[in-house]
PDB file of C-alpha atoms and ligand atoms in Angstrom:
ATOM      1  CA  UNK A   1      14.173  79.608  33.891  1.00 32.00           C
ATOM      2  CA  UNK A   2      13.431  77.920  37.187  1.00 35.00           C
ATOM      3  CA  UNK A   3      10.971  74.643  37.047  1.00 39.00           C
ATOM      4  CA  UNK A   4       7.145  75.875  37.368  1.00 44.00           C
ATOM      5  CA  UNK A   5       4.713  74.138  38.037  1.00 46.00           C
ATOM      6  CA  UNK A   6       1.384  75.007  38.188  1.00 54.00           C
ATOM      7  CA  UNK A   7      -2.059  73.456  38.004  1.00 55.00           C
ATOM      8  CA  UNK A   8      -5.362  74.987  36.660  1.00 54.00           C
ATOM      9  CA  UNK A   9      -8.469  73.677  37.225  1.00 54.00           C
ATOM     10  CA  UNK A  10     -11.771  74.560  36.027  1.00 51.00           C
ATOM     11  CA  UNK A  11     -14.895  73.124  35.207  1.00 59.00           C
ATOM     12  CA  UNK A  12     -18.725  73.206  35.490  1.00 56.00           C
ATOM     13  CA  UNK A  13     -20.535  74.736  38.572  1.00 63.00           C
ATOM     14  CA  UNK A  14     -21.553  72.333  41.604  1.00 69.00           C
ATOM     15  CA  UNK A  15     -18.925  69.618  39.693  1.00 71.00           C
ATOM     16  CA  UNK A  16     -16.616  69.167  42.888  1.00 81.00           C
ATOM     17  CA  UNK A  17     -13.808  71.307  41.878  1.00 85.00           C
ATOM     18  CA  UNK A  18     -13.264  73.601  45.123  1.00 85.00           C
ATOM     19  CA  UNK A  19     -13.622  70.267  47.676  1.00 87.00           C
ATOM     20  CA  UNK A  20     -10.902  69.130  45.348  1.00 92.00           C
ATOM     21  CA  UNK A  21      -8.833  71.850  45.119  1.00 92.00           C
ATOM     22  CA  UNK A  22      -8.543  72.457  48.907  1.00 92.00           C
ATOM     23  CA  UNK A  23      -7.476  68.276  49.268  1.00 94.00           C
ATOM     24  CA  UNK A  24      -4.736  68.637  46.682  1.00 94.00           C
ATOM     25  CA  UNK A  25      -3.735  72.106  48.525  1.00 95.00           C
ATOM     26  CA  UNK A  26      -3.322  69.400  51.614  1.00 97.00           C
ATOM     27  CA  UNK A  27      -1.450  66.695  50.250  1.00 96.00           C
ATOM     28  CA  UNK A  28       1.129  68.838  48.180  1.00 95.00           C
ATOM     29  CA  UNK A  29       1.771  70.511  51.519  1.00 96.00           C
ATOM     30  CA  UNK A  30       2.233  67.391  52.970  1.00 97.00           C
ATOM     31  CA  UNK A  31       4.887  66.776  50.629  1.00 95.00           C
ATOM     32  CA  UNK A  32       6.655  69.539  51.435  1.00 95.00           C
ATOM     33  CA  UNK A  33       5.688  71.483  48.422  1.00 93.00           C
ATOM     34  CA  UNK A  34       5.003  75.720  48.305  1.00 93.00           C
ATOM     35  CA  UNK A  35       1.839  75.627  46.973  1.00 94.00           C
ATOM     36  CA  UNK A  36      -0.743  77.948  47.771  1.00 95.00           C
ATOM     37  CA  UNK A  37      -4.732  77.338  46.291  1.00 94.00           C
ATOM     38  CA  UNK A  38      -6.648  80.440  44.556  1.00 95.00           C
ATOM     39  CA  UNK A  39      -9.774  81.244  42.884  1.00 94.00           C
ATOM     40  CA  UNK A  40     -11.255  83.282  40.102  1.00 96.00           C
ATOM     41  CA  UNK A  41     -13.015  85.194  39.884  1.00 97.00           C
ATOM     42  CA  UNK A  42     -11.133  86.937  43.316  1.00 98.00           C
ATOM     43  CA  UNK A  43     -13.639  88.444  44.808  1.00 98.00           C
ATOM     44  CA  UNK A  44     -11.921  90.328  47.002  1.00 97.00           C
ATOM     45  CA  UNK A  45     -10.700  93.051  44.260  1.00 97.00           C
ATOM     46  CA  UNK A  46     -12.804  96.348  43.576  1.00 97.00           C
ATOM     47  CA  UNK A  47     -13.372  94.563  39.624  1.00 98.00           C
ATOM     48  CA  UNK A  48     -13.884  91.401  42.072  1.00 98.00           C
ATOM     49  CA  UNK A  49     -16.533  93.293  44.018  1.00 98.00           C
ATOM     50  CA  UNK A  50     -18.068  94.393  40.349  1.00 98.00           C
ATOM     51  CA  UNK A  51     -18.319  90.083  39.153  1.00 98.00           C
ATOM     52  CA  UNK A  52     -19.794  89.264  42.520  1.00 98.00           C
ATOM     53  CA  UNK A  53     -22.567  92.124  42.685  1.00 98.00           C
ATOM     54  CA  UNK A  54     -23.161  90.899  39.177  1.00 98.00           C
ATOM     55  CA  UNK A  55     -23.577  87.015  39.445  1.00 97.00           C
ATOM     56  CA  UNK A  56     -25.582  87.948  42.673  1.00 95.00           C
ATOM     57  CA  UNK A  57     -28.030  90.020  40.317  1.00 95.00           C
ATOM     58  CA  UNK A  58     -27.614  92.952  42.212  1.00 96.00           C
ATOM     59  CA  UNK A  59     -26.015  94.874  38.986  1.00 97.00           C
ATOM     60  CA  UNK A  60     -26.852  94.316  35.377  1.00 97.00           C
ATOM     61  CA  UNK A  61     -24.009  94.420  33.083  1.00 98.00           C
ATOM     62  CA  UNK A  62     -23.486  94.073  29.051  1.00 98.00           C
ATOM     63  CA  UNK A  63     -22.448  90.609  28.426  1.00 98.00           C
ATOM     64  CA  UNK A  64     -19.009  91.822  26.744  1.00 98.00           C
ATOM     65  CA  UNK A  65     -18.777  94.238  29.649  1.00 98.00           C
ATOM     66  CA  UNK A  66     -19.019  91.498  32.433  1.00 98.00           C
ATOM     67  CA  UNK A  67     -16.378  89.128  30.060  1.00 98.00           C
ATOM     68  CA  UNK A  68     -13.580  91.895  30.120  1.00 98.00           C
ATOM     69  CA  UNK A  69     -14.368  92.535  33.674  1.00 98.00           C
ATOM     70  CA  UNK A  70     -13.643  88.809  34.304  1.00 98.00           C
ATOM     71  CA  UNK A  71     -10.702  88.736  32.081  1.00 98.00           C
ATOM     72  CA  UNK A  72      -9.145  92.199  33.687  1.00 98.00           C
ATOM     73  CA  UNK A  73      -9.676  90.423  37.257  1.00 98.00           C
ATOM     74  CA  UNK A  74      -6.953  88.079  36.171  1.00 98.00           C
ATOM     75  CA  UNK A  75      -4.645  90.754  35.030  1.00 98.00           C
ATOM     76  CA  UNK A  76      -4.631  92.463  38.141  1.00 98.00           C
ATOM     77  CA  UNK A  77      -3.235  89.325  39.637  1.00 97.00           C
ATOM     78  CA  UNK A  78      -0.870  88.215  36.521  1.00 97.00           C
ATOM     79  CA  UNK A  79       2.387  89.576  37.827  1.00 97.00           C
ATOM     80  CA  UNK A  80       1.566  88.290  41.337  1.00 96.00           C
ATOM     81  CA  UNK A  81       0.907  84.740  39.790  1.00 95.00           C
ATOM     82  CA  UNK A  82       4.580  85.331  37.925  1.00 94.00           C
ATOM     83  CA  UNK A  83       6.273  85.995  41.435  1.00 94.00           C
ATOM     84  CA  UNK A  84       4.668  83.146  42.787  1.00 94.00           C
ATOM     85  CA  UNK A  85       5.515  80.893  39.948  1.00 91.00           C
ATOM     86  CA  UNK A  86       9.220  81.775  39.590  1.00 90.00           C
ATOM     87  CA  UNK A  87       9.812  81.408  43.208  1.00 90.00           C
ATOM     88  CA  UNK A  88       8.802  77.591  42.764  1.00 89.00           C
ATOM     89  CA  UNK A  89       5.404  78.076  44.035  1.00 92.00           C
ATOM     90  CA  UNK A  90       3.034  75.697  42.508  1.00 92.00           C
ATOM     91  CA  UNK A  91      -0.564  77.384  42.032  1.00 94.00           C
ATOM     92  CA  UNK A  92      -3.617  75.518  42.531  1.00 94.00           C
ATOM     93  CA  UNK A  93      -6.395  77.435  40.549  1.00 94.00           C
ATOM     94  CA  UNK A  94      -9.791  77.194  40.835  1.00 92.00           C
ATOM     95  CA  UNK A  95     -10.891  78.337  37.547  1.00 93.00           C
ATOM     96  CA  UNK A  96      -9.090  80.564  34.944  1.00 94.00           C
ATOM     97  CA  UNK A  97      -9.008  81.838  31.445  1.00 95.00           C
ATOM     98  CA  UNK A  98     -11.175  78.410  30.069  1.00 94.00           C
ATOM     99  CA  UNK A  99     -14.038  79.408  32.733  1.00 95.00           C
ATOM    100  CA  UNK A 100     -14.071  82.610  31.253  1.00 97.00           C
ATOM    101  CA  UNK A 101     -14.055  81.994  27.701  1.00 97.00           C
ATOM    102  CA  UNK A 102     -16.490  79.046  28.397  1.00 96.00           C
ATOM    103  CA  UNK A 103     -19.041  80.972  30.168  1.00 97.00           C
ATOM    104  CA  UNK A 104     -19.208  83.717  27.864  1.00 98.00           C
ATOM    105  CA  UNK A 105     -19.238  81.963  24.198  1.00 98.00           C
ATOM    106  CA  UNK A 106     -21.907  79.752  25.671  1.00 98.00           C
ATOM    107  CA  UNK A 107     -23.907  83.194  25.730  1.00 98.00           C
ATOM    108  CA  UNK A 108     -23.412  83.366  22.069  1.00 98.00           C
ATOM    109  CA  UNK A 109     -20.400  85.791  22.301  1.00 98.00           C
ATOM    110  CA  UNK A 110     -17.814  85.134  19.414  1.00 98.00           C
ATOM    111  CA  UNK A 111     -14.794  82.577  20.380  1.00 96.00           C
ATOM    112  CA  UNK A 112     -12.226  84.283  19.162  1.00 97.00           C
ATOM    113  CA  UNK A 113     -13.347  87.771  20.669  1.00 98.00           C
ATOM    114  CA  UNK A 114     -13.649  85.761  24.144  1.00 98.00           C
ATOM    115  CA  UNK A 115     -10.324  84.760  23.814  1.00 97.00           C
ATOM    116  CA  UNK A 116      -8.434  87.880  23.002  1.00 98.00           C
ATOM    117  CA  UNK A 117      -8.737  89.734  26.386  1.00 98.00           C
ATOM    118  CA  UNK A 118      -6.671  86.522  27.835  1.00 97.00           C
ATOM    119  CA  UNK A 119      -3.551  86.549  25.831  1.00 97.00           C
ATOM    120  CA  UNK A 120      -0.758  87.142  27.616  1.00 97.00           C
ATOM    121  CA  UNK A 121      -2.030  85.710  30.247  1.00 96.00           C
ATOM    122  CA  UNK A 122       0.453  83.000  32.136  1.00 95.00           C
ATOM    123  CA  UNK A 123      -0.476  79.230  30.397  1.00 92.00           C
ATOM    124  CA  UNK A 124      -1.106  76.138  32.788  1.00 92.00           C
ATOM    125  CA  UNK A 125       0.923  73.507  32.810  1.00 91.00           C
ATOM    126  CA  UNK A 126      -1.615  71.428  33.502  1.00 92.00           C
ATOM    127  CA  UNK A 127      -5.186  71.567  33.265  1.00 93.00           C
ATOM    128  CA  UNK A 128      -8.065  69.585  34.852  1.00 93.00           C
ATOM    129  CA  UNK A 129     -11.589  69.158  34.101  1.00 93.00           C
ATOM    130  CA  UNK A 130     -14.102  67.721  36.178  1.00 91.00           C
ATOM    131  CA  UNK A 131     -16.445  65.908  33.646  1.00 92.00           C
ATOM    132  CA  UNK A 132     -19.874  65.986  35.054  1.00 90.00           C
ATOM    133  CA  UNK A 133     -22.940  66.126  33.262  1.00 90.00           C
ATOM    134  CA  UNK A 134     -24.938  69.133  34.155  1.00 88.00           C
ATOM    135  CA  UNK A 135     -28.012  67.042  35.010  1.00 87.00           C
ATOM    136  CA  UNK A 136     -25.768  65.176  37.696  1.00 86.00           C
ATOM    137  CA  UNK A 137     -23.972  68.969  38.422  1.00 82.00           C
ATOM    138  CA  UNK A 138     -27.844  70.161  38.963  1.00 82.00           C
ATOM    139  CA  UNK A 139     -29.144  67.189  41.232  1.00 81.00           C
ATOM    140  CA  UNK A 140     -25.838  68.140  43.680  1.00 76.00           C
ATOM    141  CA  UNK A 141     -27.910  70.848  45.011  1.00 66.00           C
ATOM    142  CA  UNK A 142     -27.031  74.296  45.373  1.00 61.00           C
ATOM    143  CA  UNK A 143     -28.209  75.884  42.080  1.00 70.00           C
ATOM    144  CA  UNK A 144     -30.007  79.314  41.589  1.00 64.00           C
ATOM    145  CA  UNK A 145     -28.231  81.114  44.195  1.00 78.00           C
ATOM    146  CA  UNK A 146     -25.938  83.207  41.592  1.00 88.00           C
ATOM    147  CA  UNK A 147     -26.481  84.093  38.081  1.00 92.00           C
ATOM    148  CA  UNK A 148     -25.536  81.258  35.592  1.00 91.00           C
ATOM    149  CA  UNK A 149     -27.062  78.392  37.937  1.00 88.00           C
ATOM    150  CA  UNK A 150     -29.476  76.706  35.343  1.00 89.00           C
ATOM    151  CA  UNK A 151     -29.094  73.176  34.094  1.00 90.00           C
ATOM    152  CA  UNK A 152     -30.610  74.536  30.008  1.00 93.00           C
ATOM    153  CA  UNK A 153     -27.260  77.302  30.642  1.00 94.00           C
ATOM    154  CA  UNK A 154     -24.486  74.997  31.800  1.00 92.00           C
ATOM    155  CA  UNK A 155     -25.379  72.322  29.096  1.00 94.00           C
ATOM    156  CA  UNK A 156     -24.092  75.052  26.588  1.00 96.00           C
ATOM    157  CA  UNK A 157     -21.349  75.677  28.937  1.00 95.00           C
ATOM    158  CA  UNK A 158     -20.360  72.150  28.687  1.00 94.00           C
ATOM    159  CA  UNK A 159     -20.397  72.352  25.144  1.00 95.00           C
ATOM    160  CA  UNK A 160     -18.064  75.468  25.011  1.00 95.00           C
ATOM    161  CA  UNK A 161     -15.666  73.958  27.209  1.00 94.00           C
ATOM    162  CA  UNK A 162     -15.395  70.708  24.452  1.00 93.00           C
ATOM    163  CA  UNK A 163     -14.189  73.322  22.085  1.00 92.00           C
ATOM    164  CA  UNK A 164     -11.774  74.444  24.215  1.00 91.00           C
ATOM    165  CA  UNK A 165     -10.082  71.160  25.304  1.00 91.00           C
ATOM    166  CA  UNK A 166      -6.573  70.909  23.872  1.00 87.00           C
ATOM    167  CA  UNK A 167      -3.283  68.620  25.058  1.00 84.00           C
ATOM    168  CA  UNK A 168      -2.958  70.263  28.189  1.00 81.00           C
ATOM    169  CA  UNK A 169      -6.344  69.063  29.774  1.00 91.00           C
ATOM    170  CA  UNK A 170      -6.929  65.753  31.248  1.00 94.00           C
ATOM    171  CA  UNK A 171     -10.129  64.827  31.876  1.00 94.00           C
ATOM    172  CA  UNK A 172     -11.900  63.200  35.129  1.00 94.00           C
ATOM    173  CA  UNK A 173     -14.786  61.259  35.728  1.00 93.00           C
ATOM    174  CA  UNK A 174     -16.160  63.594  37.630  1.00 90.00           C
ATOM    175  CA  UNK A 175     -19.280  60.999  38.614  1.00 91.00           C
ATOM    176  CA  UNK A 176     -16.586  58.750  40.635  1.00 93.00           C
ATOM    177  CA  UNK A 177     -16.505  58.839  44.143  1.00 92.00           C
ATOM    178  CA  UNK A 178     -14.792  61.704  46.387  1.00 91.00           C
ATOM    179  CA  UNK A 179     -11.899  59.575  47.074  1.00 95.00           C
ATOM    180  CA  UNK A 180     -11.560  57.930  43.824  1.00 96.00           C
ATOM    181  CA  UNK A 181     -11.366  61.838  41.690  1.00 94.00           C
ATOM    182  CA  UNK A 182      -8.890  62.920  44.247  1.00 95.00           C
ATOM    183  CA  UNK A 183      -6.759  59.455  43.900  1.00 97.00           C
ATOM    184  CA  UNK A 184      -6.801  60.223  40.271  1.00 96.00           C
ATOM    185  CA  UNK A 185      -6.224  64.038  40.453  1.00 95.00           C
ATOM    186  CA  UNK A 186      -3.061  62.867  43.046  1.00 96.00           C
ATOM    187  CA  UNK A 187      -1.306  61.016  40.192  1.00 96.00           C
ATOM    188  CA  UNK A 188      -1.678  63.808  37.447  1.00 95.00           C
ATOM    189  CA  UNK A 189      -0.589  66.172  39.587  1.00 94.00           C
ATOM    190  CA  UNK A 190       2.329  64.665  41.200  1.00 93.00           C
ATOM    191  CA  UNK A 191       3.827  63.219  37.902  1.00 91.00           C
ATOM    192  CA  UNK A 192       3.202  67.022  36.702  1.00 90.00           C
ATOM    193  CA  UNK A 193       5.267  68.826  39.377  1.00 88.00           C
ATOM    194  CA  UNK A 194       8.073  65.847  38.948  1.00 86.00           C
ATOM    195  CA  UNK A 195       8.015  67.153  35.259  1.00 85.00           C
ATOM    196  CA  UNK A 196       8.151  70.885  35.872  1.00 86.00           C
ATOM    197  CA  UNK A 197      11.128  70.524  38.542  1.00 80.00           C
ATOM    198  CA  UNK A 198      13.064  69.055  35.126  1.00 80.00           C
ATOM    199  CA  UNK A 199      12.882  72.249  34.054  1.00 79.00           C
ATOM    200  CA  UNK A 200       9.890  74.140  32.218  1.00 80.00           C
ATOM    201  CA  UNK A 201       9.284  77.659  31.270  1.00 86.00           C
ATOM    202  CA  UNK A 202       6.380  80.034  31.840  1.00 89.00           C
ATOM    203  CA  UNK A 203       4.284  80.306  28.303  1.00 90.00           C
ATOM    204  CA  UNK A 204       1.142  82.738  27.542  1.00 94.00           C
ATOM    205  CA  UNK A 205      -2.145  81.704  26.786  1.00 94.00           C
ATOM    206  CA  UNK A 206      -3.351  81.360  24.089  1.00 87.00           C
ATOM    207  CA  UNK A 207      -0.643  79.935  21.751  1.00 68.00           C
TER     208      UNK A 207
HETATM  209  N1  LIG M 301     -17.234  82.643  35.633  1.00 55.15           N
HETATM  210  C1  LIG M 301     -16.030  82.448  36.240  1.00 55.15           C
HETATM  211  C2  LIG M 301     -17.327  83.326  34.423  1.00 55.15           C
HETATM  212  O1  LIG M 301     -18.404  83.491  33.875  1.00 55.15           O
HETATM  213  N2  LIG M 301     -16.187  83.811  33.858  1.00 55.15           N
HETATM  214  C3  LIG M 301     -14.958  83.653  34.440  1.00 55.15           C
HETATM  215  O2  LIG M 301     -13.944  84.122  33.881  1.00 55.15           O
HETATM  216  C4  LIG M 301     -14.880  82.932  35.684  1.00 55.15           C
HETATM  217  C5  LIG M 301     -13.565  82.759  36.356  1.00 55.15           C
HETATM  218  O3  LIG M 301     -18.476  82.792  37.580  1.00 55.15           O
HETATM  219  N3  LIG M 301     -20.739  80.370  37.502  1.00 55.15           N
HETATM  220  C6  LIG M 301     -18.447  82.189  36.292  1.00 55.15           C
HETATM  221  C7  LIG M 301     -18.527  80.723  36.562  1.00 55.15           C
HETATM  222  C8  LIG M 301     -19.346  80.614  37.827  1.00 55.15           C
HETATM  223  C9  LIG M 301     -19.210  81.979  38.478  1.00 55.15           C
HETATM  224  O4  LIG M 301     -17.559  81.019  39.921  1.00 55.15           O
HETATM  225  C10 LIG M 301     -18.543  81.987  39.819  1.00 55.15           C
HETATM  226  P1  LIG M 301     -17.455  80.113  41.246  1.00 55.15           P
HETATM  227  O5  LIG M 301     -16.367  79.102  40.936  1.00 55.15           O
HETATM  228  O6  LIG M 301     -18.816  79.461  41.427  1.00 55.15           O
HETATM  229  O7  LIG M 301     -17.096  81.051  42.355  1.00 55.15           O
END
């Protein structure tokens, strides 16, 4: 199995994760790296189109109906992520699986049901989490454009995604300065890919 590496990032809304993602997408090319930067949910999809007319309140969905469409977003672009991956192209992701689950059991939807819909799904190597509380997330500006945007919400969501954190997460100050987060991000990552080009396999979430 070739190396693989791949980076998944996720976190709370407004918490500096896409700014983030796009300078890491610049300084692994700069290295010389294939990487390429991508987001869920993809929009761009017809069940893509479905998630954004529904965090834009223009459709009302069941909350387990919205979670699978989230979940079945991914799978449309699983065996695209697997090309990419074998071929030695590290992923930058800007949200995943965690987002989803997250999201959802901070609704009040069962764990364990929030998780099913994602096995099988490729595993990060590495995971990152922006930790920001949502009072700092909320003064950033830019709340209650889309669904979800409300400080009482993503304190639960915070909550879910502590229940989720396992030994593939590192944590960030996510209050730090611009430059200081991506200096730290910088050195996680790169000692990452030098440990996936030793060799490391794909795994599945969620084992
Ligand atoms: N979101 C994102 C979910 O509820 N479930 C998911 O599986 C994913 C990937 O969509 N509030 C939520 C989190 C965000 C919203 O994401 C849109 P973004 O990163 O703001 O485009």
């Amino acid at each position: 199995m070739p190396a693989i590496p791949q980076f998944l990032r996720f976190c709370l809304d407004r918490s500096g994760k896409t700014s983030q993602s796009s300078r890491l997408l610049s300084y692994l090319e700069g290295l010389g790296y294939p990487v390429e930067s991508w987001r869920f949910p993809d929009r761009n999809t017809g069940v893509g189109q479905m998630i954004s007319s529904y965090l834009s309140n223009k459709s009302q969905l069941d909350d387990h109906a919205i979670h699978l469409l989230f979940s079945a977003n991914r799978w449309e672009k699983r065996a695209l992520m697997e090309n990419k991956l074998r071929s030695g192209t590290t992923l930058i992701v800007d949200r995943y699986s965690y987002s989803g689950v997250a999201f959802s059991s901070a609704k009040g939807l069962d764990i364990e049901w929030c998780k099913a819909p994602e096995m099988g799904l490729l595993a990060p190597d590495l995971v990152l989490y922006l930790d920001i509380p949502p009072e700092n997330a909320a003064e950033r500006g830019g709340y209650g454009g889309e669904r979800y945007e409300q400080l009482e919400f993503q304190r639960k969501v915070a909550q879910s995604y502590q229940c989720l954190r396992d030994a593939s997460w590192k944590i960030i100050d996510g209050r730090l300065s611009v430059e200081e987060v991506e200096k730290q991000l910088r050195e996680i990552v790169i000692s990452c890919v030098m440990m996936c080009q030793k060799g490391k396999s794909l795994s599945q979430l969620w084992s």
